[in-house]
């Protein structure tokens, strides 16, 4: 069977010259026998999708803590929306869809419980700080252990680079990674508007008309406007970027969302409690590392020390963190 070889050949024939071709990959940290059917980027995508860290995203906060309702975004649904938008743009620009999808699906694997407030608390109390993009890379490089490999999922260089640089000042080395970096922001800004309206934190009538006129009056129209602008402005160019006009409107809308939603006292009313849970669990396991699961305890004693504690706390879903907190700190007779 030579399906993989044919796919690799067609990439050079069909994709844009700027696209990353899998046969030109810098490869894996540990060389592996290639699959007869799937390319390396397709295998990376599948390894991420089948990982435990990916499954845990379904119970991790996006913005609203413990929302009552089935339709609020979670970290998993956010990831899927980023993947969908990114794939659409990559296809339109004739770039590598498999690479784009793998980066998108893996970009948030390192997020903490309770969203960014959990991240901020770990960043304050962990000696070397905490950034979710760096933790996402650590998840695929070390914490998700495939076949007892010392290199975790042993992903390709380009996927690992895209995951690490989806956030922060550095651009990913591939245009596919740059697509995901921008689509992450497009996805969360627009779906957070949707969720804020659903939560009565924001009324649709309160969104300034300048943003609606420039970007669109509905969730779908805003997404479509930004996708079309990104495609038109990036076509046959060496960088992925919006037009100056749409970038200005997008930046101003983002500032508006920080003022009205992300820093809103109603949206953040439970964050102090969530941060307290994260800090309490971190301090407890720092003092009692053998209370962690065996694998993390072994990491602690072998060489990782506080890194193992950070890894364990960051890996928790919201509900798991709450349940473990109750188990450790709440007298059982209070629970009944």
Coordinates of C-alpha atoms in Angstrom, one line a residue:
X1 CA 0.0 0.0 0.0
X2 CA 1.4 3.4 -1.0
X3 CA -1.3 5.7 0.0
X4 CA 0.9 7.8 2.2
X5 CA 3.5 8.2 -0.6
X6 CA 0.9 9.3 -3.1
X7 CA -0.5 11.8 -0.6
X8 CA 3.0 13.3 -0.1
X9 CA 3.5 13.5 -3.8
X10 CA 0.2 15.3 -4.4
X11 CA 1.1 17.9 -1.7
X12 CA 3.9 19.1 -3.9
X13 CA 1.7 19.2 -6.9
X14 CA -1.4 20.7 -5.4
X15 CA -0.5 22.8 -2.4
X16 CA 0.6 26.4 -2.6
X17 CA 4.4 26.7 -2.8
X18 CA 4.4 28.5 0.6
X19 CA 2.5 25.6 2.3
X20 CA 4.4 23.2 4.6
X21 CA 4.8 19.8 2.9
X22 CA 4.9 16.8 5.2
X23 CA 7.8 15.3 3.3
X24 CA 9.8 18.5 4.1
X25 CA 9.1 18.2 7.8
X26 CA 12.0 18.6 10.2
X27 CA 10.7 15.3 11.7
X28 CA 10.2 13.8 15.1
X29 CA 12.6 13.9 18.0
X30 CA 12.7 10.1 17.9
X31 CA 12.6 8.7 14.4
X32 CA 9.8 6.2 13.8
X33 CA 8.7 3.8 11.0
X34 CA 6.2 5.6 8.9
X35 CA 2.6 4.6 8.5
X36 CA 1.7 3.1 5.1
X37 CA -1.6 5.0 5.0
X38 CA -1.4 8.2 7.0
X39 CA 1.1 11.0 6.7
X40 CA 3.0 12.2 9.8
X41 CA 0.8 15.2 10.3
X42 CA -2.3 13.0 10.1
X43 CA -0.8 10.7 12.7
X44 CA 0.0 13.7 14.9
X45 CA -3.7 14.8 14.6
X46 CA -4.9 11.4 15.6
X47 CA -2.5 11.1 18.5
X48 CA -3.7 14.3 19.9
X49 CA -7.4 13.4 19.4
X50 CA -6.9 10.1 21.2
X51 CA -5.0 11.6 24.2
X52 CA -6.4 11.8 27.7
X53 CA -5.5 15.5 27.8
X54 CA -7.8 16.1 24.8
X55 CA -10.7 14.3 26.4
X56 CA -10.3 16.3 29.6
X57 CA -11.0 19.6 27.7
X58 CA -14.7 18.8 27.7
X59 CA -14.8 19.6 31.5
X60 CA -12.5 22.6 31.5
X61 CA -13.8 26.2 31.6
X62 CA -13.6 28.5 28.6
X63 CA -14.8 31.8 30.2
X64 CA -17.8 31.2 32.5
X65 CA -17.2 29.0 35.5
X66 CA -19.7 26.2 36.1
X67 CA -22.3 27.6 33.7
X68 CA -25.9 26.4 34.1
X69 CA -26.9 25.3 30.7
X70 CA -25.7 23.0 28.0
X71 CA -24.8 25.5 25.4
X72 CA -21.9 27.4 26.9
X73 CA -18.5 26.8 25.3
X74 CA -16.0 24.6 27.1
X75 CA -12.3 24.4 26.3
X76 CA -13.1 21.4 24.1
X77 CA -15.8 23.1 22.0
X78 CA -13.5 26.2 21.7
X79 CA -10.8 23.9 20.4
X80 CA -13.2 22.4 17.8
X81 CA -14.3 25.8 16.7
X82 CA -10.7 26.9 16.2
X83 CA -10.0 23.8 14.2
X84 CA -13.0 24.4 12.0
X85 CA -12.2 28.0 11.2
X86 CA -8.5 27.2 10.7
X87 CA -9.3 24.4 8.3
X88 CA -11.6 26.6 6.3
X89 CA -8.8 29.2 5.9
X90 CA -6.1 26.7 5.2
X91 CA -8.2 25.1 2.5
X92 CA -9.0 28.4 0.8
X93 CA -5.3 29.4 0.8
X94 CA -4.3 25.9 -0.4
X95 CA -2.2 25.3 2.6
X96 CA -1.7 22.0 4.5
X97 CA -5.0 21.2 6.2
X98 CA -3.6 18.2 8.1
X99 CA -0.9 20.3 9.8
X100 CA -3.3 23.1 10.5
X101 CA -5.8 20.7 12.1
X102 CA -3.2 19.0 14.3
X103 CA -1.9 22.3 15.7
X104 CA -5.5 23.6 16.3
X105 CA -6.5 20.4 18.1
X106 CA -3.4 20.5 20.4
X107 CA -3.1 24.2 21.1
X108 CA -5.0 24.3 24.4
X109 CA -4.1 20.9 25.9
X110 CA -2.1 22.6 28.7
X111 CA -4.9 24.7 30.0
X112 CA -5.7 24.6 33.7
X113 CA -9.0 24.0 35.4
X114 CA -11.2 27.2 35.7
X115 CA -9.8 28.8 32.6
X116 CA -7.5 31.8 32.7
X117 CA -8.0 32.4 36.4
X118 CA -6.5 29.0 37.1
X119 CA -3.6 29.8 34.8
X120 CA -3.0 33.2 36.5
X121 CA -3.0 31.6 40.0
X122 CA -0.5 28.9 39.0
X123 CA 1.6 31.5 37.3
X124 CA 1.8 33.4 40.6
X125 CA 2.5 30.5 43.0
X126 CA 4.7 28.2 40.8
X127 CA 8.4 29.1 41.2
X128 CA 9.0 29.2 37.4
X129 CA 5.6 30.6 36.5
X130 CA 3.0 29.1 34.2
X131 CA 1.9 29.7 30.6
X132 CA -0.7 27.4 29.0
X133 CA 1.0 27.4 25.6
X134 CA 4.3 26.1 27.2
X135 CA 2.3 23.6 29.2
X136 CA 0.5 22.4 26.0
X137 CA 3.9 21.6 24.6
X138 CA 4.9 19.9 27.8
X139 CA 1.8 17.8 27.6
X140 CA 2.6 16.4 24.1
X141 CA 6.3 16.2 24.7
X142 CA 6.3 14.5 28.2
X143 CA 3.0 14.0 30.0
X144 CA 1.1 12.0 27.4
X145 CA 3.3 8.9 27.3
X146 CA 2.8 6.8 24.2
X147 CA 4.3 3.3 24.4
X148 CA 6.4 4.5 27.3
X149 CA 8.3 6.9 25.0
X150 CA 10.5 9.5 26.7
X151 CA 9.3 11.9 24.1
X152 CA 5.6 11.8 24.9
X153 CA 3.4 11.7 21.7
X154 CA 6.6 12.3 19.7
X155 CA 5.0 14.8 17.4
X156 CA 6.6 16.5 14.4
X157 CA 8.6 19.7 14.8
X158 CA 6.0 21.8 12.9
X159 CA 3.1 20.7 15.1
X160 CA 5.1 21.3 18.3
X161 CA 6.1 24.7 17.1
X162 CA 2.6 25.7 16.2
X163 CA 1.3 24.5 19.6
X164 CA 4.0 26.5 21.5
X165 CA 3.7 29.7 19.5
X166 CA -0.1 29.8 19.2
X167 CA 0.1 32.3 22.0
X168 CA 2.7 34.9 22.9
X169 CA 5.0 37.2 20.9
X170 CA 6.6 34.7 18.6
X171 CA 5.1 33.7 15.2
X172 CA 5.0 30.0 14.3
X173 CA 7.5 29.0 11.6
X174 CA 4.7 27.7 9.3
X175 CA 1.9 29.7 7.7
X176 CA -0.4 26.9 9.0
X177 CA 0.7 27.7 12.5
X178 CA 0.1 31.4 11.9
X179 CA -3.5 30.6 10.8
X180 CA -4.2 28.8 14.0
X181 CA -2.7 31.7 16.1
X182 CA -5.2 34.2 14.6
X183 CA -8.1 31.8 14.4
X184 CA -7.8 31.1 18.2
X185 CA -8.6 34.8 18.7
X186 CA -11.3 34.9 16.1
X187 CA -13.0 32.0 17.7
X188 CA -12.8 33.0 21.3
X189 CA -13.7 36.6 20.8
X190 CA -16.9 35.8 18.8
X191 CA -18.1 32.8 20.9
X192 CA -17.4 34.7 24.1
X193 CA -19.8 37.4 22.9
X194 CA -22.4 34.7 22.3
X195 CA -21.9 33.2 25.8
X196 CA -21.8 36.6 27.5
X197 CA -25.2 37.4 26.0
X198 CA -26.6 34.0 27.0
X199 CA -25.3 34.6 30.6
X200 CA -26.9 38.1 30.7
X201 CA -23.5 39.6 31.3
X202 CA -23.8 41.5 28.0
X203 CA -26.8 42.6 26.0
X204 CA -26.6 42.5 22.2
X205 CA -27.9 46.1 22.1
X206 CA -24.8 47.2 24.2
X207 CA -22.3 46.1 21.5
X208 CA -21.2 49.4 19.8
X209 CA -22.6 49.9 16.3
X210 CA -19.2 50.5 14.9
X211 CA -18.2 46.9 15.5
X212 CA -21.5 45.6 14.1
X213 CA -21.2 47.7 11.0
X214 CA -17.6 46.7 10.3
X215 CA -17.7 43.0 11.4
X216 CA -21.3 41.9 11.2
X217 CA -24.4 42.0 13.3
X218 CA -24.5 38.3 14.2
X219 CA -22.1 35.6 15.4
X220 CA -22.1 33.9 12.0
X221 CA -21.6 37.1 10.0
X222 CA -18.7 38.3 12.2
X223 CA -16.9 34.9 11.8
X224 CA -17.5 35.0 8.0
X225 CA -16.3 38.6 7.7
X226 CA -13.1 37.9 9.5
X227 CA -12.5 34.6 7.6
X228 CA -13.0 36.3 4.2
X229 CA -10.8 39.3 5.2
X230 CA -8.0 37.0 6.4
X231 CA -8.1 34.9 3.2
X232 CA -8.2 38.0 0.9
X233 CA -5.5 39.8 2.7
X234 CA -3.2 36.7 3.1
X235 CA -3.5 35.3 -0.4
X236 CA -0.1 34.7 -2.0
X237 CA 1.7 36.4 0.8
X238 CA 4.3 35.2 3.2
X239 CA 2.4 36.1 6.4
X240 CA -1.1 35.5 7.6
X241 CA -2.8 38.8 8.6
X242 CA -6.1 40.7 8.5
X243 CA -6.4 43.9 6.6
X244 CA -5.6 47.1 8.6
X245 CA -9.3 48.1 8.7
X246 CA -10.5 44.7 10.1
X247 CA -7.6 44.4 12.4
X248 CA -8.4 47.8 13.9
X249 CA -12.0 46.9 14.4
X250 CA -11.1 43.5 15.8
X251 CA -8.6 45.0 18.3
X252 CA -11.2 47.5 19.5
X253 CA -13.8 44.8 19.9
X254 CA -11.3 42.8 21.9
X255 CA -10.7 45.8 24.2
X256 CA -14.5 46.2 24.6
X257 CA -14.8 42.6 25.6
X258 CA -12.1 42.9 28.2
X259 CA -13.8 45.9 29.7
X260 CA -17.3 44.5 29.6
X261 CA -16.9 40.7 29.9
X262 CA -13.5 39.4 30.8
X263 CA -13.1 41.8 33.7
X264 CA -16.8 41.9 34.5
X265 CA -17.5 41.4 38.2
X266 CA -20.5 39.2 37.4
X267 CA -18.5 37.0 35.0
X268 CA -15.7 36.8 37.5
X269 CA -17.7 36.5 40.8
X270 CA -16.6 32.8 41.4
X271 CA -13.0 33.3 40.3
X272 CA -11.6 34.0 43.8
X273 CA -13.0 30.6 45.0
X274 CA -11.6 28.8 42.0
X275 CA -8.2 30.4 42.5
X276 CA -8.3 29.4 46.1
X277 CA -9.0 25.7 45.1
X278 CA -6.1 25.7 42.7
X279 CA -3.7 27.2 45.2
X280 CA -4.9 24.9 48.0
X281 CA -4.4 21.8 45.9
X282 CA -0.9 23.0 44.7
X283 CA 0.2 23.6 48.3
X284 CA -1.2 20.4 49.5
X285 CA 0.6 18.3 46.9
X286 CA 3.8 20.2 47.4
X287 CA 3.7 19.1 51.0
X288 CA 2.4 15.6 50.2
X289 CA 3.7 14.6 46.8
X290 CA 3.0 10.9 47.5
X291 CA -0.7 11.7 47.6
X292 CA -0.6 12.4 43.8
X293 CA -1.2 9.5 41.4
X294 CA 1.7 7.1 41.2
X295 CA 3.1 8.4 37.9
X296 CA 3.2 12.1 39.0
X297 CA 4.6 11.0 42.4
X298 CA 7.4 9.1 40.6
X299 CA 8.1 12.2 38.5
X300 CA 8.3 14.3 41.6
X301 CA 10.9 12.1 43.3
X302 CA 12.8 11.2 40.1
X303 CA 13.7 14.7 39.0
X304 CA 10.7 16.9 38.3
X305 CA 9.9 18.1 41.9
X306 CA 7.5 21.1 41.9
X307 CA 7.1 20.6 38.1
X308 CA 5.2 17.4 38.8
X309 CA 2.9 19.1 41.2
X310 CA 2.2 21.9 38.7
X311 CA 1.6 19.2 36.0
X312 CA -0.9 17.4 38.1
X313 CA -2.9 20.4 39.2
X314 CA -2.9 21.9 35.7
X315 CA -4.2 18.7 34.2
X316 CA -7.3 18.6 36.3
X317 CA -10.7 19.3 34.9
X318 CA -12.9 21.8 36.9
X319 CA -15.1 19.1 38.4
X320 CA -12.2 16.9 39.3
X321 CA -10.4 19.7 41.0
X322 CA -13.6 20.5 43.0
X323 CA -14.1 16.9 44.0
X324 CA -10.5 16.4 45.0
X325 CA -10.6 19.6 47.1
X326 CA -13.7 18.3 48.9
X327 CA -12.0 14.9 49.5
X328 CA -8.9 16.5 51.0
X329 CA -10.2 19.5 52.9
X330 CA -13.9 19.0 53.7
X331 CA -14.9 16.8 56.6
X332 CA -17.0 14.0 55.2
X333 CA -19.9 14.4 57.5
X334 CA -20.3 18.0 56.1
X335 CA -20.9 16.5 52.7
X336 CA -24.0 14.5 53.7

